[in-house]
mmCIF file of C-alpha atoms in Angstrom:
data_model
loop_
_atom_site.group_PDB
_atom_site.id
_atom_site.type_symbol
_atom_site.label_atom_id
_atom_site.label_comp_id
_atom_site.label_asym_id
_atom_site.label_seq_id
_atom_site.Cartn_x
_atom_site.Cartn_y
_atom_site.Cartn_z
ATOM 1 C CA MET T 1 89.637 100.597 82.035
ATOM 2 C CA ASN T 2 91.464 101.837 78.971
ATOM 3 C CA SER T 3 93.574 99.667 76.687
ATOM 4 C CA ARG T 4 96.881 101.361 77.496
ATOM 5 C CA LEU T 5 96.434 100.654 81.195
ATOM 6 C CA LEU T 6 95.546 97.009 80.499
ATOM 7 C CA ASN T 7 98.618 96.616 78.297
ATOM 8 C CA THR T 8 100.833 98.176 80.956
ATOM 9 C CA ILE T 9 99.383 95.972 83.707
ATOM 10 C CA GLY T 10 99.749 92.899 81.503
ATOM 11 C CA LEU T 11 103.375 93.612 80.692
ATOM 12 C CA ALA T 12 104.209 94.361 84.337
ATOM 13 C CA LEU T 13 102.602 91.109 85.519
ATOM 14 C CA GLY T 14 104.468 89.205 82.830
ATOM 15 C CA ILE T 15 107.827 90.643 83.908
ATOM 16 C CA ILE T 16 107.108 89.906 87.580
ATOM 17 C CA GLY T 17 106.112 86.352 86.645
ATOM 18 C CA VAL T 18 109.347 85.859 84.709
ATOM 19 C CA LEU T 19 111.336 87.109 87.711
ATOM 20 C CA PHE T 20 109.514 84.591 89.932
ATOM 21 C CA LEU T 21 110.430 81.801 87.514
ATOM 22 C CA PHE T 22 114.028 83.007 87.339
ATOM 23 C CA VAL T 23 114.426 82.921 91.132
ATOM 24 C CA TRP T 24 112.189 79.952 91.986
ATOM 25 C CA GLY T 25 112.191 78.006 88.705
ATOM 26 C CA PRO T 26 110.277 74.786 88.312
ATOM 27 C CA PRO T 27 112.053 71.656 89.545
ATOM 28 C CA GLN T 28 114.681 70.314 87.187
ATOM 29 C CA PRO T 29 115.882 66.733 86.905
ATOM 30 C CA SER T 30 118.951 65.854 88.899
ATOM 31 C CA PHE T 31 122.030 65.055 86.842
ATOM 32 C CA GLU T 32 124.185 64.010 89.781
ATOM 33 C CA ARG T 33 126.580 61.205 89.027
ATOM 34 C CA GLY T 34 127.619 58.404 91.298
ATOM 35 C CA VAL T 35 125.828 56.251 93.808
ATOM 36 C CA SER T 36 124.389 57.446 97.105
ATOM 37 C CA LEU T 37 123.960 55.316 100.175
ATOM 38 C CA GLY T 38 120.685 55.160 102.026
ATOM 39 C CA ILE T 39 120.700 55.570 105.783
ATOM 40 C CA GLU T 40 117.947 55.271 108.369
ATOM 41 C CA ASP T 41 115.732 58.244 109.281
ATOM 42 C CA ALA T 42 117.001 58.318 112.861
ATOM 43 C CA THR T 43 120.685 58.467 111.881
ATOM 44 C CA PRO T 44 122.341 61.715 112.996
ATOM 45 C CA ILE T 45 124.085 63.529 110.148
ATOM 46 C CA ASP T 46 125.918 66.305 112.005
ATOM 47 C CA LYS T 47 127.190 67.275 115.449
ATOM 48 C CA THR T 48 124.004 69.204 116.343
ATOM 49 C CA GLY T 49 121.968 65.995 116.381
ATOM 50 C CA LYS T 50 120.092 66.720 113.149
ATOM 51 C CA THR T 51 118.818 63.452 111.720
ATOM 52 C CA VAL T 52 118.129 62.256 108.216
ATOM 53 C CA ALA T 53 114.390 62.640 108.879
ATOM 54 C CA ASP T 54 114.920 66.295 109.940
ATOM 55 C CA HIS T 55 116.906 66.928 106.775
ATOM 56 C CA ASN T 56 114.226 65.269 104.638
ATOM 57 C CA ARG T 57 111.520 67.470 106.193
ATOM 58 C CA GLU T 58 113.559 70.611 105.471
ATOM 59 C CA VAL T 59 114.179 69.560 101.873
ATOM 60 C CA GLU T 60 110.486 68.738 101.320
ATOM 61 C CA ALA T 61 109.387 72.108 102.760
ATOM 62 C CA LYS T 62 111.842 73.908 100.471
ATOM 63 C CA ARG T 63 110.651 71.884 97.470
ATOM 64 C CA LYS T 64 107.012 72.797 98.186
ATOM 65 C CA PHE T 65 107.914 76.490 98.570
ATOM 66 C CA TYR T 66 109.845 76.567 95.302
ATOM 67 C CA THR T 67 107.064 74.731 93.454
ATOM 68 C CA THR T 68 104.448 77.146 94.815
ATOM 69 C CA MET T 69 106.484 80.207 93.835
ATOM 70 C CA ALA T 70 107.077 78.795 90.333
ATOM 71 C CA ASP T 71 103.310 78.215 89.999
ATOM 72 C CA VAL T 72 102.638 81.803 91.120
ATOM 73 C CA GLY T 73 105.104 83.030 88.490
ATOM 74 C CA LEU T 74 103.368 81.044 85.754
ATOM 75 C CA CYS T 75 99.970 82.365 86.857
ATOM 76 C CA LEU T 76 101.266 85.952 86.773
ATOM 77 C CA ILE T 77 102.541 85.431 83.233
ATOM 78 C CA ILE T 78 99.185 83.974 82.109
ATOM 79 C CA VAL T 79 97.139 86.746 83.754
ATOM 80 C CA GLY T 80 99.492 89.367 82.316
ATOM 81 C CA PHE T 81 99.188 87.863 78.840
ATOM 82 C CA ARG T 82 95.396 87.862 79.078
ATOM 83 C CA ALA T 83 95.351 91.502 80.233
ATOM 84 C CA THR T 84 97.583 92.460 77.309
ATOM 85 C CA VAL T 85 95.358 90.625 74.813
ATOM 86 C CA VAL T 86 92.222 92.282 76.236
ATOM 87 C CA GLY T 87 93.986 95.644 76.073
ATOM 88 C CA CYS T 88 94.824 95.049 72.415
ATOM 89 C CA VAL T 89 91.320 94.036 71.330
ATOM 90 C CA ALA T 90 89.368 96.463 73.551
ATOM 91 C CA PRO T 91 87.975 99.512 71.773
ATOM 92 C CA ARG T 92 90.251 102.512 72.206
ATOM 93 C CA THR T 93 88.833 105.498 74.072
ATOM 94 C CA ASN T 94 90.037 109.059 74.177
ATOM 95 C CA PRO T 95 90.674 110.805 77.557
ATOM 96 C CA SER T 96 87.016 111.962 77.747
ATOM 97 C CA GLY T 97 85.875 108.328 77.676
ATOM 98 C CA ASN T 98 84.250 108.477 74.231
ATOM 99 C CA ILE T 99 85.009 105.861 71.618
ATOM 100 C CA PRO T 100 86.523 107.637 68.578
ATOM 101 C CA HIS T 101 84.914 107.014 65.188
#
């Protein structure tokens, strides 16, 4: 594989990884103000009968998805960086495949 292709692949993976982090960024601390009240898991929270436990399951599933996608984004950036570094230090070849002197 030639160095230009490795550099291109590395840069593309890096950009895709950054987009993943932009959309599904790592969890941030909550800066909400005020005091919240705790209610039991079986307490209904809307007219459809959805309970606190149902809501908690949905929130946990979303948290896991976002964390996974952020991890994928970071991995893409790392793999892209490595491909770019290898492309920079690999010996350059001309189109015939020979290493120029």
